[in-house]
Tab-separated table of C-alpha atoms in Angstrom:
chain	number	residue	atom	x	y	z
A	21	UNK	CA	63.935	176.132	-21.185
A	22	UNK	CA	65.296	177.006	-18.068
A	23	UNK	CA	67.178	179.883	-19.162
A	24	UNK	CA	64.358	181.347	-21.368
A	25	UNK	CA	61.690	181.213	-18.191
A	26	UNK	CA	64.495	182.541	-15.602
A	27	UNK	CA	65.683	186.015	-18.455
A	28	UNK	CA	61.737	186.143	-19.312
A	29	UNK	CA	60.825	186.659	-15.456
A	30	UNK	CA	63.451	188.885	-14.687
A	31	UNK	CA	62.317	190.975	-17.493
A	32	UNK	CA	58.404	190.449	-16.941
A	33	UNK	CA	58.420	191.326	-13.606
A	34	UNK	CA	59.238	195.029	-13.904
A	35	UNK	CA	57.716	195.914	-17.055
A	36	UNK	CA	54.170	194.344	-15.585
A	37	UNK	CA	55.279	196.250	-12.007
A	38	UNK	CA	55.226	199.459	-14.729
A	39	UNK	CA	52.262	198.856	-16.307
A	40	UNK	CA	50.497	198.455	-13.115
A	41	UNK	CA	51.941	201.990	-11.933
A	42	UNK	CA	51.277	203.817	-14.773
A	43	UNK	CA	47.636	202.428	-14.747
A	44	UNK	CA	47.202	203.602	-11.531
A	45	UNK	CA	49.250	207.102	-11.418
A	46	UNK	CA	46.731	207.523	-14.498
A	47	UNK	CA	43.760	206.852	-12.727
A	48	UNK	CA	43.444	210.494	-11.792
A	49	UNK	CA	42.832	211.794	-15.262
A	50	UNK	CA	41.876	208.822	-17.262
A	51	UNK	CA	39.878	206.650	-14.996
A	52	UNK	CA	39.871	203.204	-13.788
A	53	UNK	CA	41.698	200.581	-17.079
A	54	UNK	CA	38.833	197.972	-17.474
A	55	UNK	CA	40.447	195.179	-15.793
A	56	UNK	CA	39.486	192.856	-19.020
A	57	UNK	CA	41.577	194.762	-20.742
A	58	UNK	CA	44.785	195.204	-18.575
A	59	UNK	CA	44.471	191.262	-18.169
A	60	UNK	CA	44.994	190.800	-21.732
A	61	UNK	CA	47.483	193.164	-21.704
A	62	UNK	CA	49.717	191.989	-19.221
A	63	UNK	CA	49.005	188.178	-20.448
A	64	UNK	CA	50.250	189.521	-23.685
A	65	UNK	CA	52.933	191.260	-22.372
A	66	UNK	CA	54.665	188.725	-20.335
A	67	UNK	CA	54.227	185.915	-23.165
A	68	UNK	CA	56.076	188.493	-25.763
A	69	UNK	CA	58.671	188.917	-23.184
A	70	UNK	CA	59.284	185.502	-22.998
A	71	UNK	CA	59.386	185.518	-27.125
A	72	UNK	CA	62.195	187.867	-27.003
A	73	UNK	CA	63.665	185.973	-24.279
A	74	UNK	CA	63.668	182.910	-26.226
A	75	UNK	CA	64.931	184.241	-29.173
A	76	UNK	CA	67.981	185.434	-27.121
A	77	UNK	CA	68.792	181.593	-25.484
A	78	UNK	CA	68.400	180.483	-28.634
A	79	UNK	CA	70.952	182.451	-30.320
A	80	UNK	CA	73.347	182.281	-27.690
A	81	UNK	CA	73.101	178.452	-27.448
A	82	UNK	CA	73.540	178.300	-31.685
A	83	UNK	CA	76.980	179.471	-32.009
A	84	UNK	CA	79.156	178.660	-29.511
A	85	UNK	CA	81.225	181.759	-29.451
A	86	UNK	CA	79.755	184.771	-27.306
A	87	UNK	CA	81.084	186.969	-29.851
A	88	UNK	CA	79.607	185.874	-32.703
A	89	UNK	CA	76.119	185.497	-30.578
A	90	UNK	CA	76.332	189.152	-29.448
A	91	UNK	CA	77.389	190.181	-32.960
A	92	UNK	CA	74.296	187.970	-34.392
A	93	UNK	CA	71.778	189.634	-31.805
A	94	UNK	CA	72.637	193.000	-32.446
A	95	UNK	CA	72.070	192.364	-36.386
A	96	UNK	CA	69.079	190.997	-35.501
A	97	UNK	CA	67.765	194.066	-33.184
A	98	UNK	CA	69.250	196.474	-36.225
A	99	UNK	CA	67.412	194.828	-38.819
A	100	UNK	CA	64.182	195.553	-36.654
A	101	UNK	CA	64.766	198.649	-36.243
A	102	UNK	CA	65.322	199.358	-40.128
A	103	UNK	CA	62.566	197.297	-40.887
A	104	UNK	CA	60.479	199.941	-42.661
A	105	UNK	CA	63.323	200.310	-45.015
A	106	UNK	CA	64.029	196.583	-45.350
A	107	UNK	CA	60.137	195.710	-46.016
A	108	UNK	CA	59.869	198.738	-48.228
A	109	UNK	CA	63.140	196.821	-50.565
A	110	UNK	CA	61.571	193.734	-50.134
A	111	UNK	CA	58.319	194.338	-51.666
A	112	UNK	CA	59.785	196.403	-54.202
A	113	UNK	CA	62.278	193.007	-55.197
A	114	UNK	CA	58.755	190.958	-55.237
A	115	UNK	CA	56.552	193.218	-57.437
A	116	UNK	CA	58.893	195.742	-59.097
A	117	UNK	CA	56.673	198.742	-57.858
A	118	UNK	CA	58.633	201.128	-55.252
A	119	UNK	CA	57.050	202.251	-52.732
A	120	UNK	CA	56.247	206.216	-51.720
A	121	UNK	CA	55.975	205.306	-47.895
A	122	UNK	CA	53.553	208.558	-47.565
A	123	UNK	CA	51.204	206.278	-49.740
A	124	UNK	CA	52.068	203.106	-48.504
A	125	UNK	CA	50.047	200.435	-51.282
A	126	UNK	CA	46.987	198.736	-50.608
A	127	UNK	CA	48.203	194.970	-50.933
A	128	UNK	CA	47.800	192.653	-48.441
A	129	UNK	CA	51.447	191.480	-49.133
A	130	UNK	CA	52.822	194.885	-47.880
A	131	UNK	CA	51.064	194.911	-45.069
A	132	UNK	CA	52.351	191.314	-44.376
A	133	UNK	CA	56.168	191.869	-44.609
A	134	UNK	CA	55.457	194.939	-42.828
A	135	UNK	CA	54.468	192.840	-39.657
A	136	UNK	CA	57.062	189.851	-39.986
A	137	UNK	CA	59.566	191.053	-37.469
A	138	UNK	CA	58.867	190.224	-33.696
A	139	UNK	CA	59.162	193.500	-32.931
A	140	UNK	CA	56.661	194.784	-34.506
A	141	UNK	CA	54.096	191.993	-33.946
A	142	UNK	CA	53.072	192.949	-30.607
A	143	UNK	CA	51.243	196.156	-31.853
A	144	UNK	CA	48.984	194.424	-34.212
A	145	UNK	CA	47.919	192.370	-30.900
A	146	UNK	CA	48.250	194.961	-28.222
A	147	UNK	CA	46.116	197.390	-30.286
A	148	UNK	CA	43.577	194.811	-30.579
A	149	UNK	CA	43.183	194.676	-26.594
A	150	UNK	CA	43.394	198.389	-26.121
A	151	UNK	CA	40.606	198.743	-29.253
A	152	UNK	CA	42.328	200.662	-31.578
A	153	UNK	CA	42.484	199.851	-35.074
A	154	UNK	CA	44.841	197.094	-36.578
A	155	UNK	CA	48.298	198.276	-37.260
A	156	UNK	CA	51.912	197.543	-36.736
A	157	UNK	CA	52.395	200.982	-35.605
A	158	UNK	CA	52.003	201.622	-31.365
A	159	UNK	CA	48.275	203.226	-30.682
A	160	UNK	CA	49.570	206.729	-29.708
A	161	UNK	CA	50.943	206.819	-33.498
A	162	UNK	CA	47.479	205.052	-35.305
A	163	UNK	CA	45.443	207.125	-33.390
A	164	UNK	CA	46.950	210.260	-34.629
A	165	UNK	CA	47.280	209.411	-38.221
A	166	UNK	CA	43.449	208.701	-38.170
A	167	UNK	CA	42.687	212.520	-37.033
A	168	UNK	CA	41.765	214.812	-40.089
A	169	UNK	CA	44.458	216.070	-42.086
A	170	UNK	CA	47.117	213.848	-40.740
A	171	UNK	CA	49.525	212.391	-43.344
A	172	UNK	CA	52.028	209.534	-42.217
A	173	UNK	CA	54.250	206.230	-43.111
A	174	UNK	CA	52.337	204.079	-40.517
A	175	UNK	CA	50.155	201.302	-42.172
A	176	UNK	CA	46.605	201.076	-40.500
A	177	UNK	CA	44.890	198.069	-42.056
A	178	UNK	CA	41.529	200.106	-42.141
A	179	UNK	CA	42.827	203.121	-44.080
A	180	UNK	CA	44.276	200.808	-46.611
A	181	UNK	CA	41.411	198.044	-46.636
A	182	UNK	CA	38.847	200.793	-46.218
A	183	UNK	CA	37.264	198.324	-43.446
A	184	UNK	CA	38.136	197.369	-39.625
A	185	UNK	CA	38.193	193.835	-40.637
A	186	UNK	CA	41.764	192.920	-42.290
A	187	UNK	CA	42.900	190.126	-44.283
A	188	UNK	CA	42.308	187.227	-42.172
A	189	UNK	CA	46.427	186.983	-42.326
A	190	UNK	CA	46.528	190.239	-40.726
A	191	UNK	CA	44.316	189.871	-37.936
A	192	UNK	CA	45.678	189.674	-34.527
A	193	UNK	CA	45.114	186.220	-33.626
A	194	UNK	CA	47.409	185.519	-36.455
A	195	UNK	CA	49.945	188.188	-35.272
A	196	UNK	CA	49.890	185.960	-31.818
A	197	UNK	CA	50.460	182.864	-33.708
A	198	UNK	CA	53.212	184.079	-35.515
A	199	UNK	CA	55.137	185.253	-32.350
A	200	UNK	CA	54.248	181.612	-30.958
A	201	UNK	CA	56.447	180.609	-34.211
A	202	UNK	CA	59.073	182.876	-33.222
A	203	UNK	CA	59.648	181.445	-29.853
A	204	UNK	CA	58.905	177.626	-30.731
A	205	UNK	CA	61.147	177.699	-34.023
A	206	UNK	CA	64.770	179.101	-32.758
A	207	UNK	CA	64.080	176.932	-29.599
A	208	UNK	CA	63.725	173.990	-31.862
A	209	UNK	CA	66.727	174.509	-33.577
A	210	UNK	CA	69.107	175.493	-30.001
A	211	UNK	CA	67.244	172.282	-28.628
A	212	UNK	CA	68.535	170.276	-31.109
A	213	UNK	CA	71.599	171.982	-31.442
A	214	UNK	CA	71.619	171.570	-27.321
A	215	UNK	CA	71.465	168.000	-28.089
A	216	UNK	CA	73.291	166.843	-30.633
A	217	UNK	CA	76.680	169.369	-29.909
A	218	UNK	CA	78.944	169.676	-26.890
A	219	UNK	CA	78.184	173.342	-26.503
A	220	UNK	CA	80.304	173.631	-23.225
């Protein structure tokens, strides 16, 4: 626990440091953030980094050679990164039906596996505090798909639900919940690991 607080605060204490800046260098053209709203964003933002942080401990306190924890880690970060591709397979496995990613298809279930991965879980709640509609897609990229005549891959629960209201598994309190999973879960297994293995 000690390790996942000290590499989440060494990470948290720039990236809030940034956010504050960039608030304020943007003050100029933008206005004053609403402070509501950068609260809940910086909350957020130091709890995901502590997610991620966890999720790194954990791994490295699993296997016991560094090698094989780097090796895992970067899988893991590649797999995230693909995960539009690997989600897209997925579903297709599940139902049989492909999927044209240009018309991505209005089932709940897509939308779920599209917002499984960590990294992609802090959107759905981030663009909840900013106000912009529910996606797993950063705002700068919803926002423009929902101008006229814009065609995209990103999923925007109220272009595919026709509503700003998801399924109740896609709404951003669940999003939250699931990245408290992601923390508490690999923590539970290096804890036990931690305990029941000379990891030295």
């Amino acid at each position: 626990m000690g390790f996942t607080l000290g590499r989440a605060g060494a990470f948290a204490v720039p990236i809030v440091g940034g956010i504050v800046l960039t608030c304020l260098l943007a003050v100029p053209l933008h206005g004053i953030v609403p402070l509501g709203i950068l609260a809940g964003f910086l909350v957020f933002a130091v709890f995901f980094v502590t997610v991620i942080a966890g999720i790194g401990v954990s791994i490295s306190t699993i296997f016991q050679s560094q090698a094989i924890a780097g090796f895992t880690i970067l899988v893991f970060v590649g797999v995230q990164i693909a995960w539009f591709t690997v989600s897209n397979t997925i579903y297709s496995l599940i139902t049989g039906m492909s999927v044209n990613g240009h018309n991505p298809p209005g089932d709940p279930l897509y939308l779920f596996l599209r917002w499984i991965p960590p990294l992609r879980l802090p959107n759905a709640v981030t663009n909840a505090i900013i106000e912009v509609p529910n996606s797993a897609a950063p705002a700068s990229s919803v926002i423009g798909e929902l101008q006229p005549n814009q065609f995209s891959n990103i999923v925007v629960a109220r272009l595919v639900h026709g509503t700003d209201v998801p399924a109740w598994y896609l709404h951003p309190s669940v999003a939250l919940g699931q990245l408290l999973l992601w923390l508490i879960l690999p923590l539970g297994v290096a804890l036990w690991v931690y305990r029941t293995r000379n990891i030295d």
